[in-house]
XYZ file of C-alpha atoms in Angstrom:
750
model
C -78.099 23.130 -57.663
C -74.601 21.665 -57.011
C -70.956 22.615 -58.794
C -71.961 18.570 -60.133
C -75.911 19.823 -60.951
C -74.326 22.958 -62.456
C -71.166 21.085 -64.911
C -73.612 18.307 -66.084
C -76.270 22.158 -67.439
C -73.038 23.482 -69.265
C -72.071 20.220 -70.814
C -75.681 19.492 -72.465
C -75.969 23.315 -73.249
C -72.573 22.858 -75.074
C -72.565 19.485 -77.001
C -76.455 20.437 -77.942
C -74.520 23.130 -79.607
C -71.930 21.936 -80.977
C -74.275 19.458 -82.196
C -76.191 22.338 -84.348
C -73.097 24.034 -85.039
C -71.466 20.551 -87.383
C -74.924 20.398 -88.694
C -74.842 23.183 -90.106
C -71.557 23.384 -91.693
C -71.274 19.804 -92.731
C -74.755 18.304 -93.055
C -74.315 16.302 -95.922
C -70.705 15.202 -94.542
C -71.254 11.344 -92.628
C -68.634 11.998 -89.531
C -70.559 15.873 -89.313
C -73.439 14.090 -88.881
C -72.381 11.164 -86.498
C -70.442 13.492 -84.350
C -74.284 15.909 -84.336
C -75.495 12.257 -82.660
C -73.026 12.185 -80.423
C -73.462 15.134 -78.610
C -76.751 14.888 -78.950
C -76.987 11.641 -77.048
C -74.880 13.206 -74.476
C -76.682 16.242 -74.171
C -80.132 13.933 -73.492
C -78.102 11.958 -70.304
C -77.032 15.273 -69.040
C -80.493 17.008 -69.016
C -81.391 13.671 -67.029
C -78.511 13.600 -65.185
C -79.642 17.876 -64.009
C -82.968 16.751 -63.524
C -83.186 13.603 -61.586
C -80.888 15.941 -59.315
C -83.974 18.809 -59.418
C -86.847 16.969 -59.779
C -85.861 12.808 -58.468
C -88.502 10.932 -60.165
C -88.146 7.530 -61.836
C -89.302 8.752 -65.473
C -86.079 11.079 -65.397
C -83.730 8.273 -63.555
C -84.888 6.648 -66.655
C -83.760 8.673 -69.222
C -80.328 9.340 -67.567
C -79.763 5.500 -68.329
C -81.198 5.317 -71.992
C -78.835 8.592 -72.597
C -75.994 7.279 -70.660
C -76.933 3.681 -73.245
C -77.483 5.441 -76.486
C -73.887 7.196 -75.886
C -71.854 3.595 -76.847
C -73.196 3.130 -79.899
C -73.098 6.658 -81.800
C -69.693 6.829 -79.609
C -68.255 3.692 -81.559
C -70.143 4.753 -84.694
C -68.390 8.619 -84.616
C -64.262 6.999 -84.012
C -65.075 4.287 -86.412
C -65.678 7.839 -89.161
C -62.920 10.166 -87.524
C -59.910 7.325 -87.818
C -61.279 6.008 -91.070
C -60.064 2.653 -92.720
C -58.090 0.620 -92.562
C -61.383 -0.702 -89.960
C -59.407 -1.014 -86.176
C -59.159 -4.115 -84.428
C -62.002 -5.489 -81.854
C -65.145 -4.795 -84.221
C -66.404 -7.955 -84.279
C -68.390 -6.961 -81.124
C -69.851 -4.305 -83.481
C -72.801 -6.520 -84.542
C -73.860 -6.916 -80.709
C -73.605 -3.324 -79.688
C -77.522 -2.886 -80.781
C -79.209 -6.176 -79.944
C -77.561 -5.161 -76.517
C -78.702 -1.352 -76.720
C -82.048 -2.873 -76.915
C -82.458 -5.376 -74.220
C -80.886 -2.868 -71.942
C -83.561 -0.114 -72.506
C -86.026 -2.850 -71.864
C -84.650 -3.246 -68.546
C -84.168 -0.172 -67.978
C -87.711 1.038 -69.023
C -89.892 -2.088 -67.201
C -87.272 -3.233 -64.161
C -85.638 -0.276 -63.121
C -85.762 0.938 -59.649
C -83.748 4.186 -58.754
C -82.006 3.509 -55.324
C -82.572 6.967 -53.839
C -86.156 6.439 -54.391
C -86.382 3.444 -51.857
C -85.701 5.664 -49.038
C -82.196 2.955 -49.144
C -79.146 4.565 -47.575
C -75.955 3.558 -50.398
C -75.632 0.268 -51.245
C -71.514 1.008 -50.422
C -72.595 2.622 -46.968
C -74.884 -0.617 -46.496
C -72.008 -2.764 -47.361
C -70.066 -0.826 -44.966
C -72.012 -1.100 -41.964
C -72.552 -4.708 -42.245
C -68.903 -5.192 -43.443
C -67.537 -3.568 -40.216
C -70.316 -5.574 -38.294
C -68.702 -8.962 -39.676
C -65.324 -8.086 -39.207
C -66.307 -8.588 -35.482
C -67.706 -11.164 -35.702
C -64.509 -12.590 -37.419
C -62.830 -14.594 -34.493
C -65.478 -16.637 -33.636
C -66.876 -17.489 -36.655
C -63.473 -18.360 -38.665
C -62.080 -17.803 -41.548
C -63.688 -19.854 -43.961
C -67.078 -19.583 -42.324
C -66.619 -15.660 -42.688
C -65.742 -15.981 -46.261
C -68.945 -18.055 -47.355
C -71.596 -16.565 -45.443
C -70.665 -12.685 -46.286
C -70.445 -13.759 -50.171
C -73.921 -15.416 -49.615
C -75.125 -11.788 -47.944
C -73.248 -9.591 -50.970
C -75.200 -12.106 -53.284
C -78.498 -11.762 -51.812
C -78.416 -8.016 -51.122
C -77.589 -8.074 -55.346
C -80.485 -9.910 -55.776
C -82.858 -8.681 -53.647
C -83.621 -5.270 -55.916
C -82.338 -6.889 -58.882
C -84.440 -3.538 -60.810
C -82.341 -1.606 -58.087
C -78.691 -2.778 -58.494
C -77.866 -4.953 -61.112
C -79.988 -2.838 -64.312
C -77.516 0.262 -63.836
C -74.108 -2.975 -63.554
C -75.611 -3.807 -66.728
C -76.003 -0.777 -68.264
C -72.109 0.473 -66.423
C -70.795 -3.042 -68.079
C -71.970 -2.299 -71.284
C -70.987 1.371 -71.518
C -67.918 1.125 -70.134
C -67.089 -2.035 -72.932
C -68.124 0.193 -75.299
C -65.776 2.836 -74.283
C -62.497 0.757 -74.133
C -63.104 -0.846 -77.306
C -62.618 3.002 -78.463
C -60.222 3.829 -76.549
C -58.254 0.596 -77.646
C -58.839 1.179 -80.707
C -57.680 4.332 -81.012
C -53.732 3.712 -79.293
C -54.034 1.120 -82.188
C -54.385 3.478 -84.421
C -51.637 5.428 -82.880
C -48.862 2.695 -82.439
C -49.970 2.235 -86.954
C -48.700 6.111 -87.485
C -46.899 6.633 -89.491
C -45.573 10.448 -89.184
C -44.670 11.755 -85.844
C -47.522 14.417 -86.388
C -49.933 12.092 -86.352
C -48.710 9.819 -83.586
C -49.185 12.854 -81.293
C -51.907 14.177 -81.994
C -53.532 10.513 -81.486
C -52.217 10.774 -78.691
C -53.827 12.995 -77.191
C -56.977 12.003 -78.861
C -56.750 8.676 -76.829
C -54.768 10.063 -73.768
C -58.065 13.058 -73.567
C -61.006 10.058 -74.213
C -58.950 7.323 -71.441
C -59.531 10.551 -69.308
C -62.637 11.945 -69.629
C -64.684 7.731 -69.492
C -62.958 7.142 -66.133
C -63.964 10.371 -64.767
C -67.314 10.296 -66.043
C -67.583 6.056 -65.751
C -66.392 7.510 -61.770
C -68.783 10.144 -61.028
C -71.827 8.226 -62.337
C -70.508 5.541 -60.537
C -70.681 7.448 -56.552
C -74.009 9.374 -57.819
C -75.604 6.061 -58.411
C -73.811 3.600 -55.232
C -73.281 6.910 -52.587
C -75.190 9.490 -53.521
C -74.414 12.914 -52.180
C -70.363 12.440 -51.299
C -69.013 13.765 -54.424
C -69.600 17.699 -54.792
C -66.143 18.111 -57.700
C -67.297 17.670 -60.736
C -64.907 15.628 -62.370
C -67.470 13.998 -64.853
C -68.737 17.459 -66.100
C -65.322 18.569 -66.580
C -63.480 15.831 -68.655
C -67.155 16.194 -70.545
C -66.545 19.966 -71.901
C -62.754 19.260 -72.195
C -63.449 16.664 -75.086
C -66.061 17.625 -76.323
C -64.387 20.947 -77.278
C -61.158 18.868 -78.864
C -63.516 17.256 -81.097
C -65.202 19.468 -82.102
C -62.093 21.686 -83.400
C -60.879 17.686 -84.902
C -63.966 17.447 -87.242
C -64.023 21.539 -87.890
C -59.898 21.161 -88.583
C -60.750 18.158 -91.004
C -57.480 16.580 -89.210
C -56.555 16.020 -85.222
C -56.212 19.030 -83.387
C -52.851 20.675 -83.870
C -51.559 20.660 -80.601
C -49.326 24.409 -80.813
C -52.961 25.943 -82.032
C -54.717 24.575 -78.578
C -52.182 25.231 -76.208
C -51.642 29.480 -78.358
C -55.378 29.307 -77.726
C -55.908 28.608 -74.444
C -53.293 30.394 -73.354
C -55.085 33.752 -74.858
C -58.295 32.898 -73.675
C -56.977 32.529 -70.619
C -54.571 35.603 -69.959
C -57.402 37.926 -71.502
C -59.697 36.750 -69.222
C -57.827 36.988 -66.031
C -56.270 40.900 -67.201
C -60.248 41.404 -68.419
C -61.814 40.446 -65.662
C -58.541 42.486 -62.948
C -59.653 45.121 -65.139
C -63.475 44.864 -63.910
C -62.831 43.722 -60.295
C -60.459 46.796 -59.876
C -62.735 49.970 -61.326
C -65.602 48.993 -59.671
C -63.877 47.523 -56.460
C -62.309 50.941 -56.223
C -65.713 53.443 -57.269
C -68.113 51.174 -58.150
C -71.170 51.797 -55.105
C -73.240 47.855 -54.049
C -75.804 50.238 -52.983
C -76.051 52.898 -55.554
C -77.774 51.578 -58.694
C -76.760 55.128 -61.106
C -72.982 54.803 -59.923
C -72.724 51.092 -60.834
C -74.021 50.918 -63.497
C -71.934 54.394 -64.566
C -68.150 52.199 -63.269
C -69.383 49.110 -65.477
C -69.905 51.551 -68.035
C -66.464 53.268 -67.956
C -64.787 49.661 -67.157
C -66.180 47.652 -70.773
C -64.988 51.415 -72.397
C -61.111 50.712 -70.852
C -61.751 46.976 -71.883
C -63.035 47.857 -75.318
C -60.158 50.028 -75.178
C -57.278 47.713 -74.318
C -58.899 44.405 -75.858
C -57.152 44.823 -79.600
C -53.308 45.868 -78.591
C -53.697 43.695 -75.085
C -55.066 40.762 -77.670
C -51.755 41.151 -79.329
C -49.131 41.974 -76.987
C -50.607 38.758 -75.370
C -50.153 36.938 -78.128
C -46.662 38.114 -79.407
C -46.170 37.221 -75.580
C -47.392 33.661 -75.552
C -46.065 32.244 -78.813
C -42.549 34.026 -77.740
C -42.177 31.941 -75.096
C -44.237 28.681 -75.581
C -44.008 28.818 -79.456
C -41.052 30.552 -80.778
C -40.595 28.346 -83.457
C -44.679 29.730 -84.798
C -42.976 33.377 -83.622
C -39.944 33.503 -86.046
C -42.799 32.156 -88.799
C -45.517 34.966 -88.454
C -42.805 37.320 -87.045
C -41.085 36.985 -90.847
C -43.912 36.796 -92.973
C -45.215 40.099 -90.298
C -42.093 41.517 -91.907
C -42.736 40.546 -95.524
C -46.254 41.592 -95.064
C -45.188 45.394 -94.362
C -42.052 45.010 -97.624
C -45.026 43.938 -100.147
C -46.582 47.663 -100.584
C -43.324 48.675 -101.951
C -42.533 46.354 -104.365
C -43.508 46.984 -108.105
C -41.749 43.841 -110.019
C -41.903 39.954 -109.678
C -37.954 40.265 -109.081
C -38.250 41.912 -106.319
C -40.827 40.085 -105.131
C -39.510 36.737 -106.190
C -36.962 37.857 -103.609
C -38.279 38.654 -100.745
C -40.575 36.493 -100.483
C -38.190 33.307 -100.674
C -36.065 35.621 -98.064
C -38.895 35.696 -95.930
C -39.857 32.155 -95.648
C -36.065 30.327 -96.354
C -35.321 32.245 -92.760
C -37.852 30.337 -91.192
C -35.881 27.143 -89.327
C -39.197 24.832 -89.772
C -39.488 25.377 -93.562
C -36.393 23.431 -95.241
C -38.576 23.744 -98.708
C -39.852 26.559 -100.618
C -40.621 27.223 -104.549
C -42.532 29.112 -106.519
C -44.233 28.365 -109.695
C -44.874 31.416 -111.835
C -47.685 30.637 -115.179
C -45.094 30.636 -118.327
C -47.105 31.354 -121.619
C -44.495 29.988 -124.012
C -44.132 26.518 -121.822
C -47.658 27.274 -121.704
C -47.199 25.537 -117.671
C -46.458 26.229 -114.769
C -42.448 26.602 -114.133
C -40.138 26.703 -111.377
C -38.793 30.638 -111.652
C -36.797 30.268 -107.640
C -35.974 27.672 -105.298
C -34.859 27.356 -102.003
C -33.586 23.100 -100.950
C -31.962 19.989 -101.925
C -31.148 19.237 -105.512
C -33.314 18.747 -107.179
C -36.358 19.007 -105.944
C -39.101 19.993 -106.848
C -38.874 16.913 -109.810
C -40.191 18.651 -112.973
C -44.222 17.504 -113.662
C -45.865 18.968 -116.425
C -48.326 21.223 -113.715
C -50.645 22.610 -116.210
C -52.202 18.935 -117.198
C -52.678 18.250 -113.404
C -56.829 20.056 -113.369
C -57.913 18.684 -110.768
C -54.326 20.355 -108.305
C -54.784 23.442 -110.343
C -58.604 24.490 -110.166
C -58.905 23.210 -106.512
C -55.991 26.513 -106.245
C -57.675 28.652 -107.948
C -61.341 27.617 -106.456
C -60.589 27.162 -102.918
C -60.831 29.322 -100.244
C -57.968 27.996 -97.624
C -54.029 26.596 -99.481
C -53.583 22.892 -100.446
C -52.565 21.191 -97.521
C -51.280 17.483 -97.500
C -53.025 16.539 -94.430
C -55.913 18.152 -94.255
C -57.042 17.134 -97.922
C -56.690 13.342 -96.949
C -58.980 14.291 -94.027
C -61.325 15.480 -96.484
C -61.449 12.783 -98.641
C -62.698 10.485 -96.162
C -65.106 12.305 -95.508
C -66.756 13.371 -98.730
C -66.967 10.638 -101.332
C -68.535 13.477 -103.286
C -65.565 15.336 -104.076
C -63.388 11.893 -103.225
C -61.803 12.307 -107.061
C -60.805 15.581 -106.817
C -58.814 15.574 -103.186
C -57.088 11.910 -104.137
C -55.950 13.814 -107.826
C -55.012 17.307 -105.575
C -53.296 15.144 -102.641
C -51.490 12.283 -105.647
C -50.492 16.538 -107.237
C -48.769 18.059 -104.412
C -47.074 14.499 -103.505
C -45.607 14.695 -107.063
C -44.574 18.198 -106.496
C -42.875 16.805 -103.187
C -44.584 19.213 -100.968
C -46.695 19.785 -97.866
C -48.845 22.358 -99.068
C -49.073 24.816 -101.837
C -50.600 28.803 -101.265
C -51.582 30.139 -104.775
C -51.087 33.477 -106.257
C -54.431 33.850 -108.325
C -56.899 37.175 -108.742
C -59.916 38.065 -111.329
C -60.346 34.346 -112.357
C -56.908 33.939 -112.573
C -53.939 31.393 -111.450
C -50.769 33.838 -111.885
C -48.546 30.902 -109.471
C -48.412 29.128 -106.024
C -45.976 28.727 -103.621
C -45.080 25.171 -102.622
C -43.446 24.185 -98.761
C -42.164 21.275 -97.107
C -40.821 20.806 -93.705
C -38.525 18.086 -93.991
C -38.095 16.985 -90.536
C -42.162 16.906 -89.844
C -41.800 18.420 -85.814
C -44.767 20.593 -86.619
C -47.794 20.826 -89.073
C -48.711 23.810 -90.415
C -51.642 25.570 -88.274
C -54.755 27.256 -90.148
C -53.734 30.797 -88.368
C -50.270 29.954 -90.688
C -51.489 29.345 -93.830
C -54.602 32.158 -93.586
C -51.871 34.395 -92.919
C -49.248 32.851 -96.579
C -52.708 33.059 -98.532
C -53.254 36.803 -96.800
C -49.511 37.399 -97.951
C -49.928 35.355 -101.259
C -52.677 37.622 -102.218
C -51.364 41.164 -101.777
C -48.354 39.374 -104.084
C -50.637 38.173 -106.375
C -51.284 42.046 -106.907
C -48.127 43.441 -107.698
C -48.275 39.945 -110.018
C -51.234 41.263 -112.183
C -49.722 45.105 -111.926
C -46.275 43.855 -113.228
C -47.221 42.142 -116.160
C -49.748 45.166 -116.983
C -46.564 47.156 -116.552
C -44.358 44.762 -118.931
C -47.063 44.311 -121.771
C -47.101 47.753 -121.468
C -44.011 48.014 -121.849
C -43.623 44.989 -124.905
C -46.100 47.332 -127.076
C -45.248 49.800 -127.026
C -41.743 48.623 -128.032
C -43.654 46.963 -130.821
C -45.405 49.753 -131.924
C -41.790 51.783 -132.117
C -40.549 48.973 -133.393
C -43.755 48.346 -136.317
C -43.459 52.261 -137.231
C -39.618 52.197 -137.674
C -39.669 48.552 -139.675
C -42.907 50.091 -142.239
C -41.454 53.216 -142.699
C -37.425 51.278 -143.952
C -39.817 49.157 -146.261
C -41.152 51.786 -148.315
C -37.921 53.204 -148.179
C -37.093 50.228 -149.147
C -39.557 49.467 -152.212
C -38.402 52.737 -153.690
C -34.959 51.798 -155.003
C -36.346 48.366 -155.565
C -38.553 49.393 -158.615
C -35.408 51.678 -159.860
C -33.486 48.644 -159.953
C -35.592 46.242 -161.746
C -35.862 49.632 -164.382
C -32.647 49.539 -165.196
C -32.271 45.938 -165.699
C -35.328 45.617 -167.531
C -33.175 48.665 -169.510
C -30.791 46.718 -170.057
C -32.128 42.995 -170.787
C -32.396 43.849 -174.315
C -28.647 45.546 -174.557
C -26.547 42.517 -172.917
C -25.696 39.535 -175.317
C -27.844 35.968 -174.745
C -24.742 35.036 -172.163
C -25.585 37.959 -169.977
C -28.842 38.354 -170.236
C -29.448 35.478 -167.317
C -27.812 36.898 -165.247
C -30.033 39.743 -165.620
C -33.157 37.870 -164.567
C -31.499 36.918 -161.981
C -31.717 40.137 -160.733
C -35.086 40.987 -161.778
C -36.449 37.482 -159.807
C -34.886 38.495 -156.639
C -35.813 42.240 -156.927
C -39.445 40.609 -157.443
C -38.851 38.500 -154.151
C -37.980 40.887 -152.277
C -40.185 43.075 -153.404
C -42.847 40.622 -153.005
C -40.920 40.058 -149.209
C -41.841 44.046 -147.818
C -45.094 43.811 -149.575
C -46.293 41.055 -147.406
C -44.380 43.001 -143.692
C -46.306 46.073 -144.949
C -49.518 44.023 -145.418
C -48.459 42.498 -141.072
C -47.413 45.686 -139.631
C -50.525 48.157 -141.138
C -52.926 48.612 -138.718
C -55.762 45.710 -139.226
C -59.784 46.004 -139.058
C -61.537 42.999 -139.193
C -65.333 43.234 -139.670
C -67.513 41.155 -138.045
C -70.517 39.153 -138.995
C -72.497 36.322 -138.799
C -71.302 33.528 -141.799
C -72.072 29.548 -141.755
C -68.114 28.648 -141.139
C -68.378 25.431 -143.835
C -69.671 27.955 -145.810
C -66.043 29.919 -146.180
C -64.051 26.476 -145.677
C -65.886 25.202 -148.785
C -65.394 28.389 -150.386
C -61.923 28.178 -149.191
C -61.114 24.332 -150.865
C -62.536 24.989 -154.737
C -60.606 27.564 -154.933
C -56.764 25.238 -154.014
C -58.140 22.563 -156.509
C -59.338 24.561 -158.633
C -55.727 25.449 -158.746
C -55.133 22.150 -159.212
C -53.490 19.594 -156.509
C -50.232 18.463 -156.796
C -49.359 14.718 -158.497
C -51.039 12.133 -155.861
C -52.798 14.270 -153.198
C -56.015 13.750 -152.345
C -57.888 16.400 -150.463
C -60.657 15.202 -148.740
C -63.265 17.791 -146.106
C -65.391 16.548 -143.778
C -68.278 19.178 -142.077
C -70.327 19.332 -138.947
C -73.782 20.101 -140.131
C -74.796 21.204 -136.630
C -71.562 23.913 -136.756
C -73.838 26.979 -135.093
C -72.902 31.103 -137.277
C -69.584 32.255 -136.507
C -68.838 36.009 -135.706
C -65.877 36.128 -138.362
C -64.077 38.812 -141.261
C -65.367 36.146 -144.672
C -62.230 37.632 -146.457
C -59.537 37.906 -143.659
C -61.032 34.514 -142.530
C -60.241 32.935 -145.992
C -57.190 34.230 -146.366
C -56.065 32.016 -143.148
C -57.299 29.141 -144.592
C -56.642 29.748 -147.948
C -52.796 30.186 -146.519
C -53.523 26.800 -143.664
C -54.555 24.263 -147.297
C -51.564 25.477 -149.493
C -48.558 25.019 -146.757
C -50.670 21.960 -145.940
C -49.888 20.416 -149.814
C -45.955 22.039 -150.020
C -45.395 19.962 -147.456
C -46.426 16.516 -149.173
C -44.408 16.217 -152.194
C -44.488 13.127 -152.941
C -48.373 13.302 -152.222
C -50.467 12.214 -149.316
C -53.887 13.150 -147.387
C -55.014 16.656 -146.757
C -58.370 16.758 -144.361
C -60.074 19.651 -143.453
C -62.917 19.962 -141.244
C -64.706 21.609 -138.806
C -66.016 20.907 -135.266
C -67.037 22.467 -131.940
C -65.012 22.668 -129.061
C -66.742 23.568 -125.979
C -63.863 24.961 -123.227
C -62.732 22.780 -120.620
C -63.437 24.261 -117.283
C -59.890 25.148 -117.009
C -57.957 26.306 -120.039
C -54.518 27.510 -119.440
C -54.701 30.509 -117.059
C -58.204 31.446 -117.944
C -61.527 30.181 -116.103
C -63.759 33.900 -116.540
C -65.543 31.680 -120.131
C -65.822 28.089 -119.053
C -69.269 28.921 -120.286
C -68.692 29.958 -123.854
C -68.738 27.520 -126.630
C -65.630 27.552 -129.593
C -66.192 25.841 -133.291
C -62.403 24.786 -134.430
C -61.692 24.089 -138.354
C -58.291 21.627 -138.711
C -56.604 21.576 -141.118
C -54.191 18.314 -141.239
C -51.461 16.733 -144.169
C -50.036 13.668 -144.209
C -46.691 15.134 -144.867
C -42.818 15.565 -143.573
C -44.218 16.777 -140.382
C -42.147 19.091 -138.476
C -39.397 19.057 -135.090
C -39.864 20.349 -131.376
C -37.467 22.843 -132.265
C -39.652 23.822 -135.639
C -42.999 23.721 -133.746
C -41.649 26.492 -131.606
C -40.940 29.348 -133.739
C -43.743 28.163 -136.366
C -45.618 31.787 -135.982
C -42.244 33.660 -135.740
C -41.731 36.218 -138.858
C -39.367 35.795 -141.208
C -38.508 31.109 -139.836
C -39.516 29.554 -142.623
C -38.475 25.718 -143.455
C -40.161 26.311 -147.712
C -36.861 27.523 -150.056
C -38.160 30.272 -151.172
C -41.146 31.046 -148.679
C -40.848 34.317 -146.511
C -42.045 32.926 -143.501
C -44.689 35.809 -142.817
C -47.638 33.587 -143.994
C -47.823 31.998 -141.081
C -46.987 34.757 -139.026
C -49.941 36.649 -140.468
C -52.520 33.651 -139.960
C -52.380 34.218 -135.877
C -52.374 37.854 -136.110
C -55.721 37.698 -138.307
C -57.050 35.066 -135.729
C -55.982 36.681 -132.746
C -58.100 39.637 -134.062
C -60.928 37.175 -133.914
C -59.911 37.281 -130.499
C -59.643 33.500 -131.543
C -56.514 30.630 -130.684
C -54.328 29.163 -133.129
C -52.554 25.716 -132.459
C -50.302 23.473 -134.496
C -49.223 20.008 -133.283
C -47.066 17.960 -135.987
C -45.091 14.466 -135.449
C -41.960 13.948 -137.880
C -42.782 11.431 -141.132
C -46.225 11.530 -140.155
C -47.909 14.785 -140.847
C -49.087 18.295 -138.994
C -52.262 19.651 -137.747
C -53.024 23.529 -137.224
C -56.183 24.291 -135.390
C -58.106 27.392 -135.332
C -60.224 28.775 -132.829
C -62.950 30.888 -133.244
C -65.197 32.120 -130.060
C -68.808 32.512 -130.405
C -69.698 35.682 -129.591
C -74.095 35.297 -128.474
C -74.394 39.506 -128.248
C -72.443 39.472 -131.420
C -74.019 36.989 -133.452
C -75.911 38.836 -136.545
C -74.438 42.560 -135.930
C -71.766 43.668 -138.026
C -68.817 45.225 -136.539
C -65.604 46.464 -136.953
C -63.282 45.757 -134.639
C -59.593 47.484 -134.373
C -56.980 44.918 -134.161
C -55.073 45.774 -131.099
C -52.087 43.698 -131.556
C -48.877 45.932 -132.233
C -46.857 46.444 -134.524
């Protein structure tokens, strides 16, 4: 087996391996399937080439030519899907590919006769001998007669055995035309590329593709017309490199990053040389080929030495290669490595942001950095640290970008704009989600988004941008960024837990102190009212009015103290399954029995399919009465108050929590058509002692919120000035507690 045959066998094995690997990784993806089919066709043609060399017969020659024929439409189909939209030029010939392939395949099967089986020399050798004899006869024949007779001789040579000469020439012309069309289309897309990165990668694809095409056709022509003359496997080596390159293009969902290819190739080559040198040195010094025991022990020792040296050797080679050939990437990885070593000593989010921003802004290739964290008050992700030009990143509502947030939360790798565009072209099923995530990344003015996530939560993310577009972010770099972000997520989680604990302890101490102070205030209030009542009968009619004012204000202050004590007292709720429609109906009946204000209409709309809700009936009735009374008081000039119940299934993403995505909720809405509230009033609506009503204590809605949260529910409000306000109480359904009575202590501090 010569070098050409051995290389062809390696190409067949490599192509088959990549075909199977691509089918396993992405059998549902059309691009993966077309690449697998192309690799299988290449494997078949190389198997035919190997078998014609080992056991020459007409059958294997036919397999060789059929494999070459089939590779043409397979290559055209694959590259059309790889290049994507818009369709390249020159594809008007595509409808002719299959009919021509079928016609030529029939000629190969029924007409073709291999030249090497006819017992003749190669065509070029025969032509060379005949031309030499005719050149000697040129002076006697003259130029015109010599040219005429030579052309007639060549034509007769071809037509003498058309199955031997014309069929392989037709096959070669067909395959060459198809591959030349593909190559021209790659060049066409290269000129249309918008970014320098994409243009460079397409140029590499066109260069390797053109070199492979020329090498394979040259070797095939030489093998057919000049047998056993070419011994260097130029075509096989070109195929090995090109198939490996294409596999990286497919696996990375984008054209291969040049720097990543160079880095891995240099590291692998250096490892092979050093490890091979260690084996050769030890075997040369201590190995004895005449003694199998000595040779086995030496190989064992050499393997042990290589195993011990492998990891530090690889790390050292990688650092050296990056420092010498990829300085920009070396600076970035070095900065990330320093940050990773610094993270265990960081405890607060402020220190984390400072370290994170300092490490990334020190990298020349990262021109824009911004860190977004979840803000509970605004219910959105807010930029808390940034480095870049003024006005970047743009202010957009990130929480509303559901696809972007879900991709960050559920994806394995960071979001990268080029990867998203490539995956969007390859997968129809997720094209809508990929397009939405790509648009969100574009609105943020970023190329990369790296999430902070853990325990089913998305704490935030960091966005990066390289304005120079000198080079993209490789997948190794993105994985390093994600590894650091995962460690930073633990710091954010722990810091949030510590802050909540501190706030809870502070509010608990403040609540205990305030409760004691309220008790101390109540006793003097009772004495003041008693004294006022005593002197009310002793003063004249003129002074009695002032005494009554004193008693009214004492009563109002006593009401405030009583509600405050109720608010600060530890709350206990008794959870039982109740018909929520019945509870709401009872609350509405109680309010209607007290009489509605003039001009006010009270309407109800109940969902008859509402499941039983696990609530404390008395506590929930208190919430409903308070909300209904507030709605009535918000319509002094009359209006319409609507109370409705409904099911409220959770979205796949609500705020920052996705762990309860399968749970349903029920909702109670209280909507009025009153005066409404401004945006400033909405922000402070649940804060204690903040009220918009004359004589109000400002504790009613705060107590409602506390009661709803004790049921592990939520209360939301939206309002439009001049049009009205709508309160919505969301209550979760807990199947495990349905129908069971349980006492749940409130964990809310204060």
